[in-house]
Structure formats: C-alpha cells, structure tokens
C-alpha cells in the first residue's frame, strides 16, 4: 500500500512540476492562454506507473537480481552457442552475405540509412577505443569527424584532390588533431578531461562557422564529388550502392582492427590505464604513450568516417557537427557497453534505425537518448553487452589450493 | 581611446558577468560538495527563463498590472526551478552515489539532453519573445547609454542574492552544515549532519539562483529558446573554473572576469569570437591552473 501511495504522491509532484511548461501554451496572436491540462494529467498517470516501476527496479537492484529475466521457454544458451566455432562462423557468414545483398534488394532510401548506420558504427567503435578501452571520457569526438569531412571538402575545393587521396589524408589529419588535443590534456582526468574535450569540439565547430573565407561559414561546402569507380562516372543510385560497399568494407576493417587492438599489447595497456592509472604506471606502462595512442587511433576512425560522410552527402556544413552529435555517439557507446564491440554495434544500429522506421519515435529521439543515458548509468552501467574482462588464473597456484583443501 | 565607449563596455561586461556568476554559483556549490559537474544546470537556467516567460505571458493575458507580473513570474520561476533541481538530483544523481566518477557525469549529460528536449517538445523550437515588463526608470535617464533598466535590475538583483547567499553560508546553521559537508562528507555524517538533505539543499539553492539568472537575462535579451542553456551553462562553468571551482567568491570573481573579458573582446575586436574566447579560457585554465584564481592547489594522493 505504501508503494502505491508513494507512487501517487510522485505523480502529483510531477504534475505540479510540469504544470507551467507542459500545461501553458501561449497564444499571443489571439491574446489567450490555452491550458493543456489533459497533457499534465496523462503525464501524471505515466509518472504513477513509472514510479512503481522505478521502486520495483530498485528493489531488484538492491537484492542483486537481474533486472529482466528472460522467460524459460526462450532460454537459449547464447554463451554456449557463441563458443561453438561452427555456429559462430555460420552466423557471421550469413550476416556478411545478408549485408552484401542489402543494396541489391533494398531501396535507395534504405541503402542510405544503412550507410549512415555504418558510419555511426565506425564512429562509435572509434570512440569506444578512447572511452571504452582507455577510459578517457571525450565529449568533443565529433570534431574529429568534422576534421575528416572538411579535409575532403577543402582539399577538393582548393586542390581538386579526389576521394581516394583524401581518405587516408582525412584519417591522418584527424589522428594528428587527436594527438594535438592529447598532449595538453594528458594530465587531466575524468570530468576535467571531458569538459576540455567538449570545449575543443565547440571551438572546432565555431571556427568552421566563423572562418568564412576558408570554410564558407554556415553555408558550408557543396558539390563534393562522390567517389569514382576506376574513372567510370556513376549515377546517383550506383554511387550510393558503391559507397555502401565502401562503408561496409570500412566497418569490417574497423571491427577487425578494434578486435585485434583489444587483445594486443597496446590494447591491454589501455585497459590497465582505465582500471587504475597509478597501478599501471607502476607496472611499467608508459601512460603518456598509451593515452596518446588511444586518442590518435580513436580520432583516426572518426576522420575516415568523416571523409565517407562528405562523399555520401556531397554537402557539409558546421550544423552536422554539433555537441548533440557527440552526445549521440557517446550514448551508443554507453548503451552498448563500454569496451564491448558487439554491444556498441548493436546500440549504434538500434539508435540509428529506430527513428527511421518508427516515425513516431523520431520526434522523441533525443528525449529518449537522454533518458537512456541516465537509466543505463543507474540500472545497468555495464551496457547491453558488458565488455568482457579478461580473466586470469594462475593454474599452478589454483592447483595447490585445490590440493590443500 | 574613447573613454565613454570603454565605460559602456565595462558596464555591459558587468551585467553579463553577474549573470554568469549567478549560474556559476550553482556549479561551484554542487562541485564543492559531491565533485560532480552538474551538466544539467544550464538547462535549469533555461527552464527558469521559459517558466517566467509562460507565467508572465499568462498573467499578461489575464490583465495583471505590469509591475506585479515580473515579480510574480520571477518568483514562480525560482520556486519551480528549485523543484526541478531537487528532482533532477533525486533521479539522476542520488542513485549514483559511490559509483565510478564518470557515471554521474554521463547521467548528467543525459539529463541535460532530456530537459532540453522536454522543453522543445512541450513548447517550441523557435525563439519566443519575452514581454517587456520593466518600467522606464527616470533616474537612469542621464546615463542611459551605459545602463538601461534591465542592466540596473540585473546588477541589483544579483548583488543582493549573492550577498544573501554569502550571509547564509557564513552565519546560519545550514550554511555551516554545508561548509562542513563540502570539507569532509564522511566526517560531517559522523557529526550528525544529514548529508543527503544538504546535497538536496545545494541543488535547490543553485537552481534558484540559476532560475533568477534566467529570468533576468530573458527580460534583458527579450527572447528565449530551448537551446540557450547549453552555451550559458558552459560559460558559467568556465567562470566557476576560472575563479576556482568549489569556492563561492571564486565563482563571483570568475563570472565578472569572464563577462568583462567577453565584453571588451566584442567591443574592440569582433563579436564572432566571443564564444571561442570563453572556451579557450576554459581550456587554458584547466590545463595550466586547474585550481583557478581563488582555488587552492590540491595534492594528488594515491
């Protein structure tokens, strides 16, 4: 009973709280006030049930129970399956085949959505290197994306360079920017780092906006060419399909590189730095080098994605590179699970695809992103798929202990 | 150098700076107690401006006298924003006490995005004009090139509220409890201070001041939009860091310094770079003197 009364008062509180902003709509043309009390009432009803859910989830969290239990009849042993090599190979092969078939079966529009989903997968995986593996919260990630896109746009505009030259150049430039940002912020940690990188991202955007003579300011750069296919001009449909395959290859490459990186010496060093900076320094890890390589690697992928983005849209302006974009990429990493590759990919696909196919959802997209970031931090900070931590066992020691018992 | 222009810029900077200071106090109070950058604070400021706008508009329609409208709408905005601040803390930060340090920060960013879009969806994405509510002030007539009625109001209101806050922190029991919690939360708990309540109080005070800033700036600039919180919040945070985060006089000094710096750059160079200036100051301060003007250097312990 106390739960219900608590939920009731919470609902009342929220109705009161949202009364001015939700309830009042000014109609200054006709000089009257439209009271939208029905909305406030709906909100109160929603708040009532959400509050019940909230307390219930908390009680489960406190008792360390899983928040959502899958019903028994769909209990498939995913871990057992994913450990089976044949099943895994079959799954990935069919996934790749399916992805290769997409542009042949789907419409132009859907292919375009798939391309942007893949760009975001690249971005999210790149940010995952910095945030997930190295534990450095970077809020201005979109700046590196912009560096890539503008590198292609400007190099084409002033020197007539093509896509294939600009792709590596954009990546390298973004990596250099990452290093340039990395050096001064090495000493900073946690929230200060986050703020400085946010400031950096905003400065980059404002510079693009105000340096009109170079970047065209708010008008941006238009008529960026799509990549040519060995000198054969393509029409817009063919070019989109071509870019789709390029993006697919780029994503596969990213996944492979990040997978290899994760278990490499550098990757392990990054994870050690994430867990404890001082301890890892004591173990002989060069923190400066580890952090800088994380920054450079992470921003490099954003640069590649930026070049492909510019080639896809053929038009770029600073409005595409706002803080909200950084926040969206960050929420993919957070939702997917920091450090987990498959989780981040799933989250990126969900967050890009859902607004496209659920039109009603698209209006509330950013609202839901915000809520997701809060709720994930509270109820499942490890994300959808928790990044597997390596588990070490000293086998000799374990045996000895077993013998002793 | 044209002395009149110089003075004009000085007062322009002062007005701007006192708004930054009002918002910066919220950042600094919260940071001082739970070491969290309350990202959603800028949105509270925006909510304050919006609430005041809506209430003032509604009262205007119902034919209240102009003088009372500003007072009532400011009061409503301050009360409601305190409630918002309180609620935000309860939902987004309280469950995360003791979590790794980045968790509440990410939660705060989420909250900020949420609140922005809440106002966007509930109201509009356009700039909304804020009604003119201030009566002309006769005694300001012969200096009206430096100071309009709204500048005057901003200076007076922010000076009064900051003075009241300083007195509150210094002389009341609650203020003492706040200082104790900021110094050492565990010790304060042992001495019987209800830390949760102090933290809530901090959010309430910070939000009230931010809302006041929002109302003042909205009546000064004459328009409001759902996105004004982000840039104002960033600048106020810059001010807080500039003065030394965690210190209340620091927030005031930082706010005024930033306001003056911006005003003079805009006046003597170009207005295009005023936002860049704030971010550049922020980055330089965080890198070279993270403890700010009035802060004390902390020694890192293992």
XYZ file of C-alpha atoms in Angstrom:
707
model
C 0.000 0.000 0.000
C 2.800 2.395 0.885
C 4.221 1.775 -2.553
C 1.013 2.902 -4.178
C 0.685 6.000 -2.054
C 4.307 6.837 -2.756
C 3.703 6.482 -6.469
C 0.605 8.599 -6.135
C 2.487 11.425 -4.475
C 5.290 11.158 -7.003
C 2.708 11.511 -9.748
C 1.226 14.566 -8.041
C 4.687 16.069 -7.667
C 5.442 15.587 -11.347
C 2.101 17.014 -12.390
C 2.809 20.110 -10.338
C 6.364 20.280 -11.616
C 5.420 20.136 -15.276
C 2.409 22.391 -14.916
C 3.893 25.589 -16.391
C 5.981 24.160 -19.215
C 3.557 21.402 -20.251
C 0.311 22.996 -19.232
C 0.521 26.556 -20.502
C 0.543 27.285 -24.181
C 0.512 30.948 -25.002
C -1.469 32.070 -27.961
C -0.289 35.630 -28.263
C -1.878 36.174 -31.664
C -5.343 35.895 -30.197
C -4.158 37.011 -26.777
C -5.321 33.984 -24.855
C -3.889 31.135 -22.834
C -4.523 27.539 -23.815
C -4.404 25.383 -20.733
C -3.391 21.902 -21.740
C -4.271 20.208 -18.503
C -5.088 16.931 -20.250
C -1.398 16.547 -21.086
C -0.414 17.168 -17.494
C -2.933 14.538 -16.438
C -1.570 11.941 -18.872
C 1.870 12.726 -17.593
C 0.678 12.178 -14.042
C -0.725 8.754 -14.937
C 2.542 7.864 -16.676
C 4.526 9.117 -13.689
C 2.428 6.924 -11.382
C 3.299 3.734 -13.232
C 6.888 4.751 -13.884
C 7.340 5.417 -10.204
C 6.041 1.932 -9.376
C 8.441 0.507 -11.944
C 11.269 2.629 -10.569
C 10.851 1.360 -6.985
C 10.460 -2.197 -8.226
C 13.638 -1.982 -10.297
C 15.471 -0.510 -7.345
C 14.380 -3.261 -5.030
C 15.668 -5.797 -7.550
C 18.894 -3.913 -7.960
C 19.423 -3.810 -4.240
C 18.974 -7.562 -3.967
C 21.358 -8.001 -6.918
C 18.725 -9.739 -9.005
C 18.798 -9.436 -12.777
C 16.534 -6.583 -13.844
C 14.779 -8.503 -16.560
C 14.559 -12.247 -16.518
C 14.028 -13.951 -19.840
C 11.120 -16.415 -19.706
C 12.196 -20.039 -19.540
C 10.929 -21.122 -22.953
C 13.278 -18.819 -24.841
C 16.209 -19.650 -22.699
C 18.824 -20.432 -25.301
C 22.322 -20.868 -24.133
C 23.804 -17.929 -26.045
C 27.188 -18.278 -24.469
C 27.404 -21.960 -25.295
C 26.322 -21.248 -28.837
C 28.729 -18.381 -29.333
C 31.547 -20.552 -28.070
C 30.782 -23.110 -30.756
C 33.068 -22.320 -33.655
C 30.843 -23.704 -36.382
C 27.794 -21.796 -35.174
C 29.803 -18.622 -34.927
C 31.226 -18.969 -38.405
C 27.826 -19.726 -39.843
C 26.337 -16.700 -38.121
C 28.991 -14.291 -39.341
C 28.957 -15.708 -42.849
C 25.207 -15.284 -43.153
C 25.423 -11.816 -41.621
C 28.031 -10.717 -44.151
C 26.113 -12.288 -47.025
C 22.953 -10.546 -45.877
C 24.742 -7.208 -45.681
C 26.235 -7.691 -49.129
C 22.771 -8.373 -50.507
C 21.151 -5.280 -48.943
C 21.663 -2.711 -51.751
C 20.536 -5.251 -54.347
C 17.252 -5.864 -52.549
C 16.522 -2.683 -50.621
C 15.522 0.707 -51.974
C 17.765 3.700 -52.469
C 16.373 5.271 -49.309
C 17.032 2.220 -47.182
C 20.535 1.843 -48.551
C 21.206 5.414 -47.479
C 20.018 4.686 -43.962
C 22.251 1.649 -43.864
C 25.206 3.804 -44.902
C 24.622 6.251 -42.101
C 24.185 3.381 -39.636
C 27.564 2.084 -40.726
C 29.181 5.488 -40.394
C 27.881 5.653 -36.858
C 29.158 2.149 -36.158
C 32.607 3.352 -37.227
C 32.317 6.446 -35.071
C 31.029 4.539 -32.069
C 33.758 1.910 -32.362
C 36.351 4.656 -32.669
C 35.034 6.433 -29.602
C 34.905 3.074 -27.884
C 38.699 2.871 -28.157
C 39.050 6.120 -26.235
C 36.129 5.856 -23.814
C 35.628 2.112 -23.522
C 39.157 0.781 -23.635
C 41.209 3.661 -22.289
C 38.519 5.119 -20.018
C 39.075 8.698 -21.173
C 35.727 10.430 -21.480
C 35.897 12.529 -24.644
C 32.896 14.754 -25.333
C 34.150 16.534 -28.434
C 34.547 13.456 -30.594
C 32.514 14.935 -33.405
C 35.338 17.441 -34.002
C 37.476 14.660 -35.466
C 34.596 13.559 -37.645
C 34.401 17.164 -38.845
C 38.149 17.245 -39.493
C 37.775 14.266 -41.810
C 34.769 15.687 -43.621
C 36.293 19.144 -44.005
C 39.634 17.687 -45.067
C 37.930 16.098 -48.049
C 35.742 19.117 -48.758
C 38.543 21.655 -48.610
C 41.176 19.562 -50.353
C 38.747 19.026 -53.165
C 37.681 22.653 -53.324
C 41.168 24.162 -53.341
C 43.357 21.458 -54.868
C 40.919 19.206 -56.666
C 42.017 16.094 -54.756
C 39.875 13.003 -55.163
C 38.246 10.698 -52.647
C 40.949 8.053 -52.567
C 43.711 10.525 -51.743
C 41.572 12.258 -49.162
C 40.515 9.107 -47.334
C 43.939 8.409 -45.814
C 44.720 12.126 -45.549
C 41.494 12.742 -43.619
C 42.232 9.878 -41.252
C 45.803 11.018 -40.670
C 44.766 14.643 -40.165
C 42.148 13.608 -37.626
C 44.720 11.452 -35.845
C 47.106 14.438 -35.755
C 44.339 16.555 -34.282
C 43.753 13.816 -31.733
C 47.435 13.896 -30.818
C 47.354 17.691 -30.698
C 44.461 17.526 -28.272
C 46.018 14.629 -26.403
C 49.281 16.337 -25.465
C 47.922 19.197 -23.394
C 45.209 17.142 -21.690
C 47.430 14.278 -20.602
C 47.482 15.420 -17.022
C 43.753 15.868 -16.811
C 41.498 13.070 -15.778
C 37.840 12.264 -15.586
C 35.463 15.169 -15.670
C 38.025 17.892 -16.437
C 39.142 15.946 -19.469
C 35.528 15.631 -20.558
C 34.990 19.369 -20.312
C 38.210 20.279 -22.112
C 37.401 17.970 -25.000
C 33.898 19.412 -25.115
C 35.412 22.891 -25.334
C 37.740 21.695 -28.065
C 34.828 20.319 -30.063
C 32.904 23.557 -29.712
C 35.932 25.635 -30.712
C 36.353 23.486 -33.802
C 32.702 23.996 -34.725
C 32.804 27.737 -34.065
C 35.974 28.041 -36.103
C 34.291 26.306 -39.031
C 31.337 28.607 -38.604
C 33.262 31.872 -38.376
C 36.249 31.340 -40.627
C 34.092 32.146 -43.606
C 36.891 32.831 -46.065
C 38.205 29.279 -45.763
C 35.253 27.087 -44.894
C 32.337 29.039 -46.297
C 30.915 29.547 -42.812
C 27.357 28.395 -42.246
C 26.860 27.804 -45.974
C 29.392 25.025 -45.799
C 30.954 23.296 -48.767
C 28.815 21.878 -51.523
C 29.430 19.834 -54.679
C 31.797 17.416 -53.065
C 32.159 14.575 -55.551
C 31.122 11.024 -54.788
C 33.982 8.587 -55.248
C 34.547 7.434 -58.815
C 34.764 3.762 -59.727
C 38.116 3.464 -61.512
C 37.378 6.543 -63.528
C 33.906 5.419 -64.597
C 31.317 8.072 -63.744
C 28.393 6.656 -61.755
C 24.867 7.947 -61.465
C 23.467 8.709 -58.039
C 21.971 5.242 -57.476
C 25.079 3.393 -58.491
C 27.253 5.758 -56.458
C 25.149 5.136 -53.368
C 25.492 1.388 -53.773
C 29.206 1.863 -54.302
C 29.518 3.965 -51.151
C 27.508 1.323 -49.320
C 30.076 -1.306 -50.136
C 32.893 1.051 -49.251
C 31.287 1.731 -45.883
C 30.717 -1.998 -45.363
C 34.371 -2.726 -46.038
C 35.367 0.146 -43.763
C 33.170 -1.185 -40.952
C 34.552 -4.714 -41.327
C 38.048 -3.275 -41.270
C 37.226 -1.255 -38.160
C 35.834 -4.300 -36.394
C 38.883 -6.380 -37.241
C 41.296 -3.657 -36.176
C 39.471 -2.973 -32.918
C 39.251 -6.694 -32.134
C 42.953 -7.138 -32.753
C 43.732 -3.964 -30.842
C 41.769 -5.062 -27.813
C 43.931 -8.084 -27.178
C 47.168 -6.515 -28.309
C 49.859 -5.145 -26.045
C 48.666 -1.596 -26.634
C 45.035 -2.542 -26.006
C 45.827 -4.327 -22.775
C 47.873 -1.337 -21.671
C 44.886 0.911 -22.378
C 42.594 -1.277 -20.329
C 45.082 -1.267 -17.495
C 45.206 2.526 -17.624
C 41.414 2.590 -17.498
C 41.300 0.409 -14.415
C 43.991 2.182 -12.459
C 46.382 4.769 -13.798
C 48.805 4.731 -10.942
C 48.978 0.965 -10.644
C 49.537 0.559 -14.368
C 52.287 3.157 -14.288
C 53.903 1.221 -11.502
C 53.714 -1.898 -13.684
C 55.823 -0.155 -16.292
C 53.177 1.031 -18.728
C 54.065 4.282 -20.427
C 50.839 6.149 -19.686
C 51.667 9.055 -21.977
C 52.167 6.744 -24.892
C 49.126 4.636 -24.104
C 46.801 7.621 -23.855
C 48.172 9.325 -26.934
C 47.827 6.175 -28.993
C 44.232 5.857 -27.799
C 43.496 9.431 -28.855
C 45.226 9.023 -32.208
C 43.576 5.689 -33.004
C 40.136 6.806 -31.898
C 40.183 10.055 -33.828
C 41.663 8.396 -36.902
C 38.473 6.333 -37.368
C 36.373 9.418 -36.965
C 38.426 11.020 -39.742
C 37.780 8.094 -42.105
C 34.085 8.192 -41.285
C 34.081 11.930 -41.924
C 35.556 11.553 -45.403
C 32.989 8.895 -46.292
C 30.243 11.098 -44.843
C 31.303 14.038 -47.023
C 31.374 11.780 -50.071
C 27.938 10.400 -49.233
C 26.116 13.694 -48.666
C 28.211 15.781 -51.128
C 27.490 18.748 -48.858
C 28.830 19.581 -45.406
C 28.309 22.463 -43.036
C 29.009 23.054 -39.347
C 25.414 22.180 -38.395
C 26.241 18.495 -38.858
C 28.906 18.604 -36.168
C 27.216 19.859 -33.021
C 27.610 18.650 -29.471
C 24.389 16.648 -29.835
C 26.151 14.510 -32.389
C 28.948 13.778 -29.918
C 26.372 13.013 -27.269
C 24.602 10.607 -29.602
C 27.811 8.714 -30.374
C 28.591 8.629 -26.683
C 25.167 7.250 -25.870
C 25.791 4.439 -28.375
C 28.938 3.519 -26.526
C 27.212 3.789 -23.155
C 24.149 1.837 -24.246
C 26.167 -0.874 -25.940
C 28.531 -1.293 -23.064
C 31.823 0.463 -22.780
C 34.554 -1.672 -24.217
C 32.249 -4.221 -25.815
C 32.437 -4.336 -29.600
C 29.283 -6.289 -30.381
C 27.292 -4.238 -27.873
C 28.374 -0.954 -29.414
C 27.482 -2.181 -32.903
C 24.035 -3.313 -31.769
C 23.440 0.000 -29.976
C 24.515 2.053 -32.997
C 22.204 0.087 -35.273
C 19.266 0.429 -32.861
C 19.774 4.150 -32.283
C 20.065 4.946 -35.992
C 17.483 2.550 -37.367
C 14.746 3.022 -34.769
C 13.985 6.699 -35.568
C 13.979 5.943 -39.292
C 11.448 3.152 -39.126
C 9.349 4.303 -36.194
C 8.317 7.754 -37.285
C 6.532 8.447 -34.028
C 9.751 7.655 -32.266
C 11.874 10.060 -34.271
C 10.397 13.174 -32.720
C 11.196 11.888 -29.261
C 14.563 10.560 -30.284
C 16.801 12.930 -28.346
C 14.479 12.839 -25.338
C 14.785 9.068 -25.251
C 18.567 9.210 -25.762
C 18.838 11.438 -22.730
C 16.662 9.155 -20.651
C 18.627 6.117 -21.810
C 21.898 7.671 -20.704
C 20.522 8.351 -17.237
C 18.784 4.988 -16.834
C 21.685 2.946 -18.125
C 24.027 4.605 -15.658
C 21.659 3.793 -12.820
C 20.445 0.318 -13.652
C 22.964 -1.206 -15.985
C 26.221 0.766 -16.091
C 27.949 -2.046 -17.969
C 25.661 -1.623 -21.001
C 23.643 -4.093 -23.071
C 26.578 -6.366 -23.616
C 29.083 -5.988 -20.873
C 32.613 -5.686 -22.170
C 34.258 -8.976 -21.334
C 37.099 -8.534 -18.950
C 39.953 -10.916 -19.252
C 40.128 -13.429 -16.540
C 43.499 -14.752 -15.488
C 44.095 -17.785 -13.392
C 47.373 -18.851 -12.051
C 46.918 -22.524 -12.715
C 49.747 -23.775 -10.533
C 48.513 -21.735 -7.611
C 44.954 -22.851 -8.140
C 46.042 -26.491 -8.157
C 47.992 -26.048 -4.986
C 44.989 -24.543 -3.261
C 42.819 -27.385 -4.507
C 45.308 -29.888 -3.158
C 45.454 -28.189 0.187
C 41.725 -28.493 0.610
C 40.915 55.695 -26.532
C 37.311 56.706 -26.290
C 36.593 56.711 -22.588
C 32.834 56.648 -22.945
C 32.966 53.538 -25.109
C 35.284 51.954 -22.555
C 32.846 52.629 -19.723
C 29.965 51.352 -21.771
C 31.774 48.098 -22.359
C 32.685 47.918 -18.697
C 29.067 48.034 -17.600
C 27.997 45.689 -20.368
C 30.584 43.237 -19.102
C 29.466 43.694 -15.541
C 25.861 42.879 -16.417
C 26.859 39.819 -18.368
C 29.342 38.773 -15.738
C 26.873 38.921 -12.892
C 24.550 36.566 -14.765
C 27.451 34.174 -15.322
C 28.276 34.474 -11.656
C 24.702 33.636 -10.631
C 24.761 30.446 -12.681
C 28.358 29.656 -11.778
C 27.467 29.551 -8.094
C 25.262 26.538 -8.777
C 28.136 24.675 -10.425
C 30.560 25.574 -7.736
C 28.261 24.631 -4.836
C 27.484 21.234 -6.307
C 31.080 20.575 -7.272
C 32.241 21.590 -3.836
C 30.030 19.004 -2.191
C 29.767 15.993 -4.476
C 32.547 16.696 -7.002
C 30.169 16.465 -9.915
C 29.943 18.761 -12.907
C 26.203 19.248 -12.940
C 25.750 19.328 -16.668
C 22.026 19.865 -16.382
C 22.499 23.155 -14.560
C 22.405 25.224 -17.736
C 19.053 23.644 -18.552
C 17.689 24.714 -15.185
C 18.599 28.254 -16.142
C 16.772 27.795 -19.445
C 13.764 26.326 -17.646
C 13.746 29.375 -15.384
C 13.628 31.720 -18.336
C 10.897 29.657 -20.001
C 8.749 29.312 -16.899
C 8.943 33.033 -16.288
C 8.036 33.711 -19.900
C 4.997 31.434 -19.778
C 3.759 32.715 -16.448
C 4.324 36.327 -17.446
C 2.503 35.735 -20.718
C -0.438 34.098 -18.970
C -0.657 36.840 -16.350
C -0.484 39.439 -19.089
C -3.407 37.828 -20.866
C -5.432 37.819 -17.666
C -4.715 41.518 -17.273
C -2.486 41.760 -14.229
C -0.668 45.078 -13.754
C 2.770 45.152 -15.373
C 4.690 45.830 -12.161
C 3.418 42.740 -10.404
C 3.891 40.440 -13.396
C 7.679 40.481 -13.317
C 7.741 39.864 -9.589
C 5.240 37.001 -9.662
C 6.732 35.314 -12.692
C 10.244 35.575 -11.259
C 9.019 34.085 -8.004
C 7.226 31.224 -9.751
C 10.287 30.542 -11.898
C 12.579 30.448 -8.880
C 10.279 28.119 -6.922
C 9.636 25.784 -9.826
C 13.287 25.601 -10.803
C 14.271 24.776 -7.257
C 11.821 21.902 -7.528
C 13.344 20.875 -10.845
C 16.829 20.967 -9.367
C 15.686 18.885 -6.419
C 14.003 16.322 -8.684
C 16.942 16.074 -11.065
C 19.234 15.327 -8.172
C 16.878 12.660 -6.795
C 16.510 10.909 -10.130
C 19.828 11.238 -11.853
C 22.496 11.681 -9.203
C 21.358 10.228 -5.910
C 21.243 6.607 -7.089
C 24.805 7.051 -8.310
C 26.497 7.965 -5.059
C 29.564 5.835 -4.787
C 29.506 4.831 -8.461
C 32.644 5.391 -10.580
C 33.164 9.070 -11.209
C 32.220 9.074 -14.851
C 28.793 7.543 -14.247
C 27.143 10.625 -12.716
C 28.749 12.801 -15.378
C 27.232 10.733 -18.185
C 23.942 10.695 -16.310
C 24.132 14.493 -16.070
C 24.712 14.814 -19.803
C 21.709 12.577 -20.371
C 19.609 14.706 -18.048
C 20.680 17.852 -19.866
C 19.656 16.418 -23.234
C 16.414 15.187 -21.724
C 15.440 18.561 -20.261
C 16.298 20.407 -23.461
C 14.090 18.144 -25.495
C 11.367 18.199 -22.891
C 11.027 21.950 -23.366
C 11.446 21.612 -27.116
C 8.607 19.094 -27.349
C 6.320 20.693 -24.790
C 6.727 24.180 -26.207
C 8.505 25.122 -29.388
C 11.849 25.135 -31.133
C 11.539 28.803 -32.108
C 12.815 31.823 -30.301
C 9.950 33.168 -28.209
C 9.779 36.903 -27.463
C 9.862 37.795 -23.790
C 7.358 40.508 -22.884
C 8.677 43.935 -21.893
C 7.878 44.215 -18.227
C 10.276 46.762 -16.843
C 9.004 50.266 -16.341
C 11.354 53.008 -17.550
C 13.434 54.321 -14.686
C 13.742 58.075 -14.635
C 16.868 58.356 -12.545
C 18.733 56.294 -15.171
C 17.942 58.711 -17.952
C 21.152 60.691 -17.983
C 23.300 57.545 -18.016
C 21.091 55.542 -20.340
C 23.961 54.997 -22.773
C 25.655 52.813 -20.139
C 22.766 51.309 -18.314
C 19.186 50.531 -19.163
C 16.556 49.492 -16.617
C 17.275 45.796 -17.175
C 21.010 46.219 -16.636
C 20.259 48.066 -13.447
C 17.906 45.327 -12.301
C 20.444 42.618 -13.089
C 23.199 44.319 -11.122
C 20.983 44.991 -8.127
C 19.302 41.592 -8.074
C 22.477 39.605 -8.491
C 24.371 41.663 -5.919
C 21.547 41.205 -3.421
C 21.163 37.482 -3.976
C 24.880 36.848 -3.837
C 25.141 38.876 -0.670
C 22.278 36.918 0.869
C 23.909 33.635 -0.121
C 27.217 34.653 1.417
C 25.481 35.580 4.664
C 23.518 32.320 4.586
C 26.624 30.199 4.095
C 28.600 32.066 6.688
C 26.179 32.618 9.512
C 23.338 30.094 9.519
C 23.414 26.591 10.860
C 22.501 25.140 7.472
C 25.309 27.110 5.893
C 27.728 25.759 8.409
C 26.499 22.233 7.692
C 27.029 22.870 4.001
C 30.572 24.007 4.541
C 31.242 21.008 6.748
C 29.853 18.599 4.152
C 31.944 20.216 1.450
C 35.055 19.876 3.552
C 34.623 16.246 4.528
C 31.410 14.398 3.886
C 32.210 11.345 5.972
C 33.160 13.429 8.980
C 30.048 15.548 8.580
C 27.921 12.394 8.545
C 29.584 11.210 11.728
C 28.735 14.504 13.376
C 25.079 14.014 12.644
C 24.660 16.145 9.563
C 22.120 14.733 7.155
C 24.313 14.806 4.068
C 21.505 13.832 1.693
C 19.478 16.780 2.835
C 22.463 19.116 2.480
C 23.062 17.893 -1.040
C 19.405 18.472 -1.898
C 19.637 21.937 -0.382
C 22.688 22.673 -2.504
C 20.794 21.765 -5.640
C 17.814 23.841 -4.571
C 19.909 26.942 -3.899
C 21.935 26.566 -7.070
C 18.798 26.072 -9.162
C 17.052 29.037 -7.578
C 19.979 31.301 -8.455
C 20.165 29.900 -11.974
C 16.451 30.499 -12.428
C 16.866 34.058 -11.246
C 19.648 34.478 -13.769
C 17.372 33.037 -16.432
C 14.544 35.441 -15.663
C 16.893 38.415 -15.606
C 18.636 37.565 -18.827
C 15.359 36.788 -20.577
C 13.976 40.189 -19.683
C 17.267 41.747 -20.759
C 17.670 40.000 -24.114
C 13.981 39.847 -24.913
C 13.885 36.300 -26.289
C 14.070 32.719 -25.107
C 14.804 29.428 -26.807
C 15.160 25.821 -25.607
C 18.850 25.790 -26.512
C 20.080 28.802 -24.538
C 21.026 26.650 -21.558
C 23.928 24.861 -23.180
C 26.118 27.822 -24.062
C 25.185 29.751 -20.907
C 25.937 26.692 -18.817
C 29.304 26.225 -20.475
C 30.212 29.845 -19.901
C 29.105 29.761 -16.304
C 31.116 26.615 -15.811
C 34.089 28.424 -17.340
C 33.503 31.210 -14.841
C 33.362 28.737 -11.967
C 36.597 27.095 -13.061
C 38.227 30.454 -13.698
C 37.542 31.545 -10.156
C 38.438 28.196 -8.672
C 35.737 25.570 -8.602
C 34.281 24.883 -5.192
C 34.720 28.448 -3.984
C 31.762 30.835 -3.898
C 33.676 34.126 -4.035
C 35.675 32.467 -6.804
C 32.516 31.962 -8.839
C 31.654 35.644 -8.472
C 35.145 36.816 -9.418
C 35.283 34.343 -12.279
C 31.889 35.393 -13.586
C 32.754 39.074 -13.580
C 36.177 38.461 -15.122
C 34.686 36.394 -17.914
C 31.930 38.926 -18.524
C 34.389 41.802 -18.783
C 36.783 39.823 -20.972
C 33.957 38.968 -23.350
C 32.621 42.475 -23.409
C 35.981 44.010 -24.261
C 36.815 41.433 -26.928
C 33.442 42.003 -28.540
C 33.898 45.764 -28.376
C 37.461 46.068 -29.578
C 37.834 43.039 -31.840
C 34.896 41.132 -33.132
C 31.725 39.588 -31.788
C 32.252 36.420 -33.813
C 34.840 35.119 -31.440
C 33.188 35.715 -28.091
C 32.161 32.073 -27.634
C 35.553 30.850 -28.753
C 37.130 33.140 -26.160
C 35.170 31.539 -23.331
C 36.077 28.015 -24.409
C 39.703 28.968 -24.945
C 39.877 30.462 -21.447
C 38.287 27.308 -20.072
C 40.790 25.025 -21.755
C 43.813 27.130 -20.839
C 42.749 27.413 -17.214
C 42.038 23.704 -16.874
C 45.386 22.831 -18.380
C 47.646 25.370 -16.722
C 45.927 26.301 -13.498
C 43.088 23.873 -12.817
C 42.540 25.395 -9.400
C 41.568 28.784 -10.758
C 42.207 32.237 -9.389
C 40.987 31.730 -5.864
C 41.262 27.958 -5.534
C 43.803 26.091 -3.523
C 46.070 23.603 -5.224
C 45.291 20.036 -4.269
C 47.975 17.451 -3.866
C 47.160 14.227 -5.612
C 47.119 11.309 -3.268
C 47.483 7.686 -4.202
